Amino acid sequence: MKVTAEVVNGKCPTCSELTMLVGLTNELYRCMNCGADLEQRVNGKITYLPTMSSPKDGATPFVKEWNE
Ligand SMILES: [Zn+2]
């Protein structure tokens, strides 16, 4: 198996820049501009969502509900 970092061009939702995104996994990309981790969603078109790491110290999650 060959492991290479996939680099794609995409618009980062965190910094709103069209920039290079480096694939960490099949679904996780990192913005080269601001360093945000983005989740790739493919449903007709590819979109990137900022990932939010869950708090490790019991703090209240930043987003409790996700309303579209
Ligand atoms: Zn960014």
PDB file of N, CA, C and O and ligand atoms in Angstrom:
ATOM      1  N   MET A   1       0.828  -1.195   0.000  1.00  0.00           N
ATOM      2  CA  MET A   1       0.000   0.000   0.000  1.00  0.00           C
ATOM      3  C   MET A   1       0.866   1.250   0.000  1.00  0.00           C
ATOM      4  O   MET A   1       1.868   1.314   0.680  1.00  0.00           O
ATOM      5  N   LYS A   2       0.416   2.179  -0.751  1.00  0.00           N
ATOM      6  CA  LYS A   2       1.157   3.421  -0.876  1.00  0.00           C
ATOM      7  C   LYS A   2       0.430   4.523  -0.120  1.00  0.00           C
ATOM      8  O   LYS A   2      -0.762   4.698  -0.284  1.00  0.00           O
ATOM      9  N   VAL A   3       1.135   5.207   0.691  1.00  0.00           N
ATOM     10  CA  VAL A   3       0.519   6.284   1.457  1.00  0.00           C
ATOM     11  C   VAL A   3       1.039   7.619   0.956  1.00  0.00           C
ATOM     12  O   VAL A   3       2.211   7.920   1.061  1.00  0.00           O
ATOM     13  N   THR A   4       0.145   8.372   0.370  1.00  0.00           N
ATOM     14  CA  THR A   4       0.514   9.711  -0.062  1.00  0.00           C
ATOM     15  C   THR A   4      -0.525  10.690   0.442  1.00  0.00           C
ATOM     16  O   THR A   4      -1.694  10.356   0.552  1.00  0.00           O
ATOM     17  N   ALA A   5      -0.093  11.862   0.729  1.00  0.00           N
ATOM     18  CA  ALA A   5      -1.023  12.901   1.161  1.00  0.00           C
ATOM     19  C   ALA A   5      -1.704  13.478  -0.066  1.00  0.00           C
ATOM     20  O   ALA A   5      -1.041  13.922  -0.990  1.00  0.00           O
ATOM     21  N   GLU A   6      -2.993  13.433  -0.047  1.00  0.00           N
ATOM     22  CA  GLU A   6      -3.747  14.005  -1.151  1.00  0.00           C
ATOM     23  C   GLU A   6      -3.921  15.501  -0.927  1.00  0.00           C
ATOM     24  O   GLU A   6      -4.286  15.939   0.154  1.00  0.00           O
ATOM     25  N   VAL A   7      -3.636  16.253  -1.953  1.00  0.00           N
ATOM     26  CA  VAL A   7      -3.805  17.701  -1.859  1.00  0.00           C
ATOM     27  C   VAL A   7      -4.836  18.132  -2.881  1.00  0.00           C
ATOM     28  O   VAL A   7      -4.726  17.810  -4.056  1.00  0.00           O
ATOM     29  N   VAL A   8      -5.861  18.811  -2.411  1.00  0.00           N
ATOM     30  CA  VAL A   8      -6.908  19.272  -3.303  1.00  0.00           C
ATOM     31  C   VAL A   8      -7.090  20.777  -3.126  1.00  0.00           C
ATOM     32  O   VAL A   8      -6.698  21.346  -2.113  1.00  0.00           O
ATOM     33  N   ASN A   9      -7.670  21.373  -4.127  1.00  0.00           N
ATOM     34  CA  ASN A   9      -8.046  22.780  -4.003  1.00  0.00           C
ATOM     35  C   ASN A   9      -9.482  22.856  -3.534  1.00  0.00           C
ATOM     36  O   ASN A   9     -10.344  22.137  -4.032  1.00  0.00           O
ATOM     37  N   GLY A  10      -9.745  23.688  -2.573  1.00  0.00           N
ATOM     38  CA  GLY A  10     -11.106  23.825  -2.079  1.00  0.00           C
ATOM     39  C   GLY A  10     -11.258  25.119  -1.328  1.00  0.00           C
ATOM     40  O   GLY A  10     -10.277  25.774  -0.984  1.00  0.00           O
ATOM     41  N   LYS A  11     -12.509  25.455  -1.088  1.00  0.00           N
ATOM     42  CA  LYS A  11     -12.762  26.671  -0.332  1.00  0.00           C
ATOM     43  C   LYS A  11     -12.938  26.322   1.132  1.00  0.00           C
ATOM     44  O   LYS A  11     -13.806  25.520   1.491  1.00  0.00           O
ATOM     45  N   CYS A  12     -12.115  26.904   1.923  1.00  0.00           N
ATOM     46  CA  CYS A  12     -12.172  26.640   3.352  1.00  0.00           C
ATOM     47  C   CYS A  12     -13.308  27.428   3.987  1.00  0.00           C
ATOM     48  O   CYS A  12     -13.390  28.641   3.816  1.00  0.00           O
ATOM     49  N   PRO A  13     -14.214  26.767   4.706  1.00  0.00           N
ATOM     50  CA  PRO A  13     -15.325  27.479   5.344  1.00  0.00           C
ATOM     51  C   PRO A  13     -14.882  28.273   6.568  1.00  0.00           C
ATOM     52  O   PRO A  13     -15.602  29.136   7.045  1.00  0.00           O
ATOM     53  N   THR A  14     -13.721  27.962   7.065  1.00  0.00           N
ATOM     54  CA  THR A  14     -13.265  28.651   8.268  1.00  0.00           C
ATOM     55  C   THR A  14     -12.640  30.003   7.945  1.00  0.00           C
ATOM     56  O   THR A  14     -12.941  31.008   8.566  1.00  0.00           O
ATOM     57  N   CYS A  15     -11.778  30.047   6.927  1.00  0.00           N
ATOM     58  CA  CYS A  15     -11.118  31.311   6.589  1.00  0.00           C
ATOM     59  C   CYS A  15     -11.656  31.885   5.285  1.00  0.00           C
ATOM     60  O   CYS A  15     -11.215  32.948   4.855  1.00  0.00           O
ATOM     61  N   SER A  16     -12.592  31.167   4.621  1.00  0.00           N
ATOM     62  CA  SER A  16     -13.234  31.649   3.400  1.00  0.00           C
ATOM     63  C   SER A  16     -12.242  31.882   2.262  1.00  0.00           C
ATOM     64  O   SER A  16     -12.479  32.706   1.398  1.00  0.00           O
ATOM     65  N   GLU A  17     -11.138  31.170   2.290  1.00  0.00           N
ATOM     66  CA  GLU A  17     -10.161  31.306   1.233  1.00  0.00           C
ATOM     67  C   GLU A  17     -10.187  30.078   0.341  1.00  0.00           C
ATOM     68  O   GLU A  17     -10.382  28.958   0.822  1.00  0.00           O
ATOM     69  N   LEU A  18      -9.987  30.304  -0.954  1.00  0.00           N
ATOM     70  CA  LEU A  18      -9.785  29.191  -1.858  1.00  0.00           C
ATOM     71  C   LEU A  18      -8.326  28.799  -1.740  1.00  0.00           C
ATOM     72  O   LEU A  18      -7.435  29.557  -2.102  1.00  0.00           O
ATOM     73  N   THR A  19      -8.095  27.644  -1.182  1.00  0.00           N
ATOM     74  CA  THR A  19      -6.736  27.299  -0.820  1.00  0.00           C
ATOM     75  C   THR A  19      -6.501  25.810  -0.997  1.00  0.00           C
ATOM     76  O   THR A  19      -7.370  25.085  -1.467  1.00  0.00           O
ATOM     77  N   MET A  20      -5.321  25.356  -0.655  1.00  0.00           N
ATOM     78  CA  MET A  20      -5.007  23.939  -0.744  1.00  0.00           C
ATOM     79  C   MET A  20      -5.399  23.237   0.540  1.00  0.00           C
ATOM     80  O   MET A  20      -5.153  23.728   1.636  1.00  0.00           O
ATOM     81  N   LEU A  21      -6.012  22.077   0.349  1.00  0.00           N
ATOM     82  CA  LEU A  21      -6.407  21.259   1.484  1.00  0.00           C
ATOM     83  C   LEU A  21      -5.638  19.947   1.411  1.00  0.00           C
ATOM     84  O   LEU A  21      -5.626  19.285   0.383  1.00  0.00           O
ATOM     85  N   VAL A  22      -5.007  19.598   2.481  1.00  0.00           N
ATOM     86  CA  VAL A  22      -4.216  18.379   2.525  1.00  0.00           C
ATOM     87  C   VAL A  22      -5.035  17.280   3.192  1.00  0.00           C
ATOM     88  O   VAL A  22      -5.546  17.461   4.299  1.00  0.00           O
ATOM     89  N   GLY A  23      -5.163  16.156   2.503  1.00  0.00           N
ATOM     90  CA  GLY A  23      -5.933  15.059   3.045  1.00  0.00           C
ATOM     91  C   GLY A  23      -5.199  14.363   4.172  1.00  0.00           C
ATOM     92  O   GLY A  23      -4.055  13.937   4.029  1.00  0.00           O
ATOM     93  N   LEU A  24      -5.860  14.268   5.304  1.00  0.00           N
ATOM     94  CA  LEU A  24      -5.306  13.531   6.441  1.00  0.00           C
ATOM     95  C   LEU A  24      -5.823  12.095   6.413  1.00  0.00           C
ATOM     96  O   LEU A  24      -5.092  11.153   6.664  1.00  0.00           O
ATOM     97  N   THR A  25      -7.110  11.958   6.125  1.00  0.00           N
ATOM     98  CA  THR A  25      -7.728  10.659   5.899  1.00  0.00           C
ATOM     99  C   THR A  25      -8.617  10.818   4.675  1.00  0.00           C
ATOM    100  O   THR A  25      -8.594  11.860   4.021  1.00  0.00           O
ATOM    101  N   ASN A  26      -9.418   9.813   4.387  1.00  0.00           N
ATOM    102  CA  ASN A  26     -10.333   9.914   3.251  1.00  0.00           C
ATOM    103  C   ASN A  26     -11.366  11.020   3.454  1.00  0.00           C
ATOM    104  O   ASN A  26     -11.907  11.548   2.499  1.00  0.00           O
ATOM    105  N   GLU A  27     -11.645  11.337   4.694  1.00  0.00           N
ATOM    106  CA  GLU A  27     -12.721  12.291   4.976  1.00  0.00           C
ATOM    107  C   GLU A  27     -12.236  13.569   5.638  1.00  0.00           C
ATOM    108  O   GLU A  27     -12.987  14.510   5.775  1.00  0.00           O
ATOM    109  N   LEU A  28     -10.994  13.560   6.079  1.00  0.00           N
ATOM    110  CA  LEU A  28     -10.515  14.693   6.857  1.00  0.00           C
ATOM    111  C   LEU A  28      -9.423  15.442   6.094  1.00  0.00           C
ATOM    112  O   LEU A  28      -8.449  14.845   5.653  1.00  0.00           O
ATOM    113  N   TYR A  29      -9.628  16.729   5.951  1.00  0.00           N
ATOM    114  CA  TYR A  29      -8.673  17.567   5.246  1.00  0.00           C
ATOM    115  C   TYR A  29      -8.266  18.730   6.134  1.00  0.00           C
ATOM    116  O   TYR A  29      -9.022  19.142   7.009  1.00  0.00           O
ATOM    117  N   ARG A  30      -7.068  19.225   5.870  1.00  0.00           N
ATOM    118  CA  ARG A  30      -6.593  20.360   6.653  1.00  0.00           C
ATOM    119  C   ARG A  30      -6.281  21.528   5.732  1.00  0.00           C
ATOM    120  O   ARG A  30      -5.573  21.369   4.739  1.00  0.00           O
ATOM    121  N   CYS A  31      -6.803  22.675   6.099  1.00  0.00           N
ATOM    122  CA  CYS A  31      -6.586  23.898   5.334  1.00  0.00           C
ATOM    123  C   CYS A  31      -5.137  24.350   5.497  1.00  0.00           C
ATOM    124  O   CYS A  31      -4.629  24.456   6.607  1.00  0.00           O
ATOM    125  N   MET A  32      -4.481  24.617   4.345  1.00  0.00           N
ATOM    126  CA  MET A  32      -3.092  25.057   4.406  1.00  0.00           C
ATOM    127  C   MET A  32      -2.996  26.529   4.776  1.00  0.00           C
ATOM    128  O   MET A  32      -1.933  27.022   5.104  1.00  0.00           O
ATOM    129  N   ASN A  33      -4.112  27.222   4.684  1.00  0.00           N
ATOM    130  CA  ASN A  33      -4.094  28.659   4.964  1.00  0.00           C
ATOM    131  C   ASN A  33      -4.237  28.952   6.456  1.00  0.00           C
ATOM    132  O   ASN A  33      -3.454  29.690   7.031  1.00  0.00           O
ATOM    133  N   CYS A  34      -5.251  28.350   7.076  1.00  0.00           N
ATOM    134  CA  CYS A  34      -5.505  28.673   8.485  1.00  0.00           C
ATOM    135  C   CYS A  34      -5.287  27.465   9.402  1.00  0.00           C
ATOM    136  O   CYS A  34      -5.298  27.600  10.608  1.00  0.00           O
ATOM    137  N   GLY A  35      -5.118  26.282   8.816  1.00  0.00           N
ATOM    138  CA  GLY A  35      -4.819  25.113   9.634  1.00  0.00           C
ATOM    139  C   GLY A  35      -6.027  24.411  10.199  1.00  0.00           C
ATOM    140  O   GLY A  35      -5.889  23.494  10.993  1.00  0.00           O
ATOM    141  N   ALA A  36      -7.228  24.840   9.792  1.00  0.00           N
ATOM    142  CA  ALA A  36      -8.437  24.213  10.304  1.00  0.00           C
ATOM    143  C   ALA A  36      -8.609  22.818   9.708  1.00  0.00           C
ATOM    144  O   ALA A  36      -8.263  22.584   8.558  1.00  0.00           O
ATOM    145  N   ASP A  37      -9.118  21.913  10.517  1.00  0.00           N
ATOM    146  CA  ASP A  37      -9.445  20.581  10.022  1.00  0.00           C
ATOM    147  C   ASP A  37     -10.855  20.599   9.460  1.00  0.00           C
ATOM    148  O   ASP A  37     -11.772  21.102  10.095  1.00  0.00           O
ATOM    149  N   LEU A  38     -11.000  20.025   8.260  1.00  0.00           N
ATOM    150  CA  LEU A  38     -12.279  20.055   7.574  1.00  0.00           C
ATOM    151  C   LEU A  38     -12.737  18.650   7.247  1.00  0.00           C
ATOM    152  O   LEU A  38     -11.932  17.783   6.899  1.00  0.00           O
ATOM    153  N   GLU A  39     -14.027  18.435   7.384  1.00  0.00           N
ATOM    154  CA  GLU A  39     -14.603  17.148   7.040  1.00  0.00           C
ATOM    155  C   GLU A  39     -15.179  17.223   5.635  1.00  0.00           C
ATOM    156  O   GLU A  39     -15.970  18.099   5.331  1.00  0.00           O
ATOM    157  N   GLN A  40     -14.764  16.286   4.800  1.00  0.00           N
ATOM    158  CA  GLN A  40     -15.263  16.273   3.435  1.00  0.00           C
ATOM    159  C   GLN A  40     -16.588  15.537   3.368  1.00  0.00           C
ATOM    160  O   GLN A  40     -16.717  14.416   3.840  1.00  0.00           O
ATOM    161  N   ARG A  41     -17.567  16.187   2.800  1.00  0.00           N
ATOM    162  CA  ARG A  41     -18.868  15.566   2.598  1.00  0.00           C
ATOM    163  C   ARG A  41     -19.139  15.512   1.108  1.00  0.00           C
ATOM    164  O   ARG A  41     -19.035  16.527   0.424  1.00  0.00           O
ATOM    165  N   VAL A  42     -19.476  14.356   0.633  1.00  0.00           N
ATOM    166  CA  VAL A  42     -19.769  14.202  -0.781  1.00  0.00           C
ATOM    167  C   VAL A  42     -21.225  13.795  -0.938  1.00  0.00           C
ATOM    168  O   VAL A  42     -21.613  12.700  -0.570  1.00  0.00           O
ATOM    169  N   ASN A  43     -22.037  14.719  -1.440  1.00  0.00           N
ATOM    170  CA  ASN A  43     -23.406  14.364  -1.799  1.00  0.00           C
ATOM    171  C   ASN A  43     -23.816  15.192  -3.006  1.00  0.00           C
ATOM    172  O   ASN A  43     -24.420  16.226  -2.877  1.00  0.00           O
ATOM    173  N   GLY A  44     -23.436  14.727  -4.171  1.00  0.00           N
ATOM    174  CA  GLY A  44     -23.656  15.493  -5.385  1.00  0.00           C
ATOM    175  C   GLY A  44     -22.467  16.384  -5.680  1.00  0.00           C
ATOM    176  O   GLY A  44     -21.913  16.374  -6.748  1.00  0.00           O
ATOM    177  N   LYS A  45     -22.068  17.154  -4.690  1.00  0.00           N
ATOM    178  CA  LYS A  45     -20.860  17.945  -4.804  1.00  0.00           C
ATOM    179  C   LYS A  45     -20.079  17.828  -3.511  1.00  0.00           C
ATOM    180  O   LYS A  45     -20.624  17.434  -2.479  1.00  0.00           O
ATOM    181  N   ILE A  46     -18.833  18.166  -3.626  1.00  0.00           N
ATOM    182  CA  ILE A  46     -17.971  18.065  -2.449  1.00  0.00           C
ATOM    183  C   ILE A  46     -18.043  19.349  -1.648  1.00  0.00           C
ATOM    184  O   ILE A  46     -17.881  20.429  -2.175  1.00  0.00           O
ATOM    185  N   THR A  47     -18.338  19.221  -0.399  1.00  0.00           N
ATOM    186  CA  THR A  47     -18.308  20.380   0.477  1.00  0.00           C
ATOM    187  C   THR A  47     -17.401  20.059   1.656  1.00  0.00           C
ATOM    188  O   THR A  47     -17.157  18.904   1.977  1.00  0.00           O
ATOM    189  N   TYR A  48     -16.932  21.097   2.282  1.00  0.00           N
ATOM    190  CA  TYR A  48     -16.059  20.925   3.431  1.00  0.00           C
ATOM    191  C   TYR A  48     -16.668  21.602   4.640  1.00  0.00           C
ATOM    192  O   TYR A  48     -17.100  22.740   4.578  1.00  0.00           O
ATOM    193  N   LEU A  49     -16.724  20.872   5.706  1.00  0.00           N
ATOM    194  CA  LEU A  49     -17.264  21.425   6.942  1.00  0.00           C
ATOM    195  C   LEU A  49     -16.166  21.467   7.981  1.00  0.00           C
ATOM    196  O   LEU A  49     -15.345  20.563   8.053  1.00  0.00           O
ATOM    197  N   PRO A  50     -16.156  22.518   8.776  1.00  0.00           N
ATOM    198  CA  PRO A  50     -15.177  22.553   9.860  1.00  0.00           C
ATOM    199  C   PRO A  50     -15.474  21.462  10.879  1.00  0.00           C
ATOM    200  O   PRO A  50     -16.629  21.235  11.223  1.00  0.00           O
ATOM    201  N   THR A  51     -14.460  20.786  11.309  1.00  0.00           N
ATOM    202  CA  THR A  51     -14.663  19.767  12.330  1.00  0.00           C
ATOM    203  C   THR A  51     -14.494  20.411  13.697  1.00  0.00           C
ATOM    204  O   THR A  51     -13.722  21.332  13.873  1.00  0.00           O
ATOM    205  N   MET A  52     -15.246  19.935  14.633  1.00  0.00           N
ATOM    206  CA  MET A  52     -15.142  20.466  15.984  1.00  0.00           C
ATOM    207  C   MET A  52     -14.733  19.334  16.907  1.00  0.00           C
ATOM    208  O   MET A  52     -15.455  18.358  17.068  1.00  0.00           O
ATOM    209  N   SER A  53     -13.603  19.480  17.469  1.00  0.00           N
ATOM    210  CA  SER A  53     -13.137  18.452  18.382  1.00  0.00           C
ATOM    211  C   SER A  53     -13.955  18.496  19.658  1.00  0.00           C
ATOM    212  O   SER A  53     -14.244  19.567  20.175  1.00  0.00           O
ATOM    213  N   SER A  54     -14.339  17.338  20.137  1.00  0.00           N
ATOM    214  CA  SER A  54     -15.139  17.307  21.350  1.00  0.00           C
ATOM    215  C   SER A  54     -14.256  17.620  22.549  1.00  0.00           C
ATOM    216  O   SER A  54     -13.106  17.213  22.614  1.00  0.00           O
ATOM    217  N   PRO A  55     -14.804  18.338  23.459  1.00  0.00           N
ATOM    218  CA  PRO A  55     -14.039  18.729  24.647  1.00  0.00           C
ATOM    219  C   PRO A  55     -13.620  17.499  25.450  1.00  0.00           C
ATOM    220  O   PRO A  55     -14.370  16.541  25.561  1.00  0.00           O
ATOM    221  N   LYS A  56     -12.414  17.547  25.965  1.00  0.00           N
ATOM    222  CA  LYS A  56     -11.903  16.408  26.729  1.00  0.00           C
ATOM    223  C   LYS A  56     -12.033  16.634  28.224  1.00  0.00           C
ATOM    224  O   LYS A  56     -11.810  15.743  29.011  1.00  0.00           O
ATOM    225  N   ASP A  57     -12.368  17.844  28.618  1.00  0.00           N
ATOM    226  CA  ASP A  57     -12.383  18.147  30.043  1.00  0.00           C
ATOM    227  C   ASP A  57     -13.785  18.378  30.591  1.00  0.00           C
ATOM    228  O   ASP A  57     -13.962  18.959  31.638  1.00  0.00           O
ATOM    229  N   GLY A  58     -14.789  17.947  29.807  1.00  0.00           N
ATOM    230  CA  GLY A  58     -16.150  18.073  30.304  1.00  0.00           C
ATOM    231  C   GLY A  58     -16.757  19.440  30.076  1.00  0.00           C
ATOM    232  O   GLY A  58     -17.827  19.729  30.590  1.00  0.00           O
ATOM    233  N   ALA A  59     -16.083  20.272  29.304  1.00  0.00           N
ATOM    234  CA  ALA A  59     -16.637  21.592  29.023  1.00  0.00           C
ATOM    235  C   ALA A  59     -17.866  21.454  28.131  1.00  0.00           C
ATOM    236  O   ALA A  59     -18.053  20.447  27.454  1.00  0.00           O
ATOM    237  N   THR A  60     -18.684  22.467  28.137  1.00  0.00           N
ATOM    238  CA  THR A  60     -19.888  22.455  27.324  1.00  0.00           C
ATOM    239  C   THR A  60     -19.520  22.538  25.844  1.00  0.00           C
ATOM    240  O   THR A  60     -18.735  23.398  25.474  1.00  0.00           O
ATOM    241  N   PRO A  61     -20.045  21.622  25.032  1.00  0.00           N
ATOM    242  CA  PRO A  61     -19.763  21.684  23.600  1.00  0.00           C
ATOM    243  C   PRO A  61     -20.217  23.008  23.009  1.00  0.00           C
ATOM    244  O   PRO A  61     -21.211  23.580  23.438  1.00  0.00           O
ATOM    245  N   PHE A  62     -19.458  23.486  22.045  1.00  0.00           N
ATOM    246  CA  PHE A  62     -19.744  24.785  21.447  1.00  0.00           C
ATOM    247  C   PHE A  62     -21.071  24.753  20.714  1.00  0.00           C
ATOM    248  O   PHE A  62     -21.853  25.678  20.778  1.00  0.00           O
ATOM    249  N   VAL A  63     -21.317  23.664  20.009  1.00  0.00           N
ATOM    250  CA  VAL A  63     -22.561  23.548  19.259  1.00  0.00           C
ATOM    251  C   VAL A  63     -23.383  22.419  19.849  1.00  0.00           C
ATOM    252  O   VAL A  63     -22.955  21.277  19.888  1.00  0.00           O
ATOM    253  N   LYS A  64     -24.552  22.735  20.341  1.00  0.00           N
ATOM    254  CA  LYS A  64     -25.414  21.717  20.920  1.00  0.00           C
ATOM    255  C   LYS A  64     -26.378  21.153  19.900  1.00  0.00           C
ATOM    256  O   LYS A  64     -26.707  19.992  19.924  1.00  0.00           O
ATOM    257  N   GLU A  65     -26.846  22.025  19.030  1.00  0.00           N
ATOM    258  CA  GLU A  65     -27.785  21.580  18.005  1.00  0.00           C
ATOM    259  C   GLU A  65     -27.361  22.131  16.674  1.00  0.00           C
ATOM    260  O   GLU A  65     -26.833  23.230  16.591  1.00  0.00           O
ATOM    261  N   TRP A  66     -27.571  21.346  15.655  1.00  0.00           N
ATOM    262  CA  TRP A  66     -27.210  21.777  14.322  1.00  0.00           C
ATOM    263  C   TRP A  66     -28.487  21.945  13.522  1.00  0.00           C
ATOM    264  O   TRP A  66     -29.152  20.986  13.193  1.00  0.00           O
ATOM    265  N   ASN A  67     -28.859  23.191  13.244  1.00  0.00           N
ATOM    266  CA  ASN A  67     -30.064  23.448  12.460  1.00  0.00           C
ATOM    267  C   ASN A  67     -29.680  23.919  11.084  1.00  0.00           C
ATOM    268  O   ASN A  67     -28.890  24.828  10.939  1.00  0.00           O
ATOM    269  N   GLU A  68     -30.254  23.270  10.088  1.00  0.00           N
ATOM    270  CA  GLU A  68     -29.953  23.679   8.712  1.00  0.00           C
ATOM    271  C   GLU A  68     -30.904  24.782   8.303  1.00  0.00           C
ATOM    272  O   GLU A  68     -32.056  24.724   8.596  1.00  0.00           O
TER     273      GLU A  68
HETATM  274 ZN    ZN B   1      -8.825  27.880   6.197  1.00  0.00          ZN
END
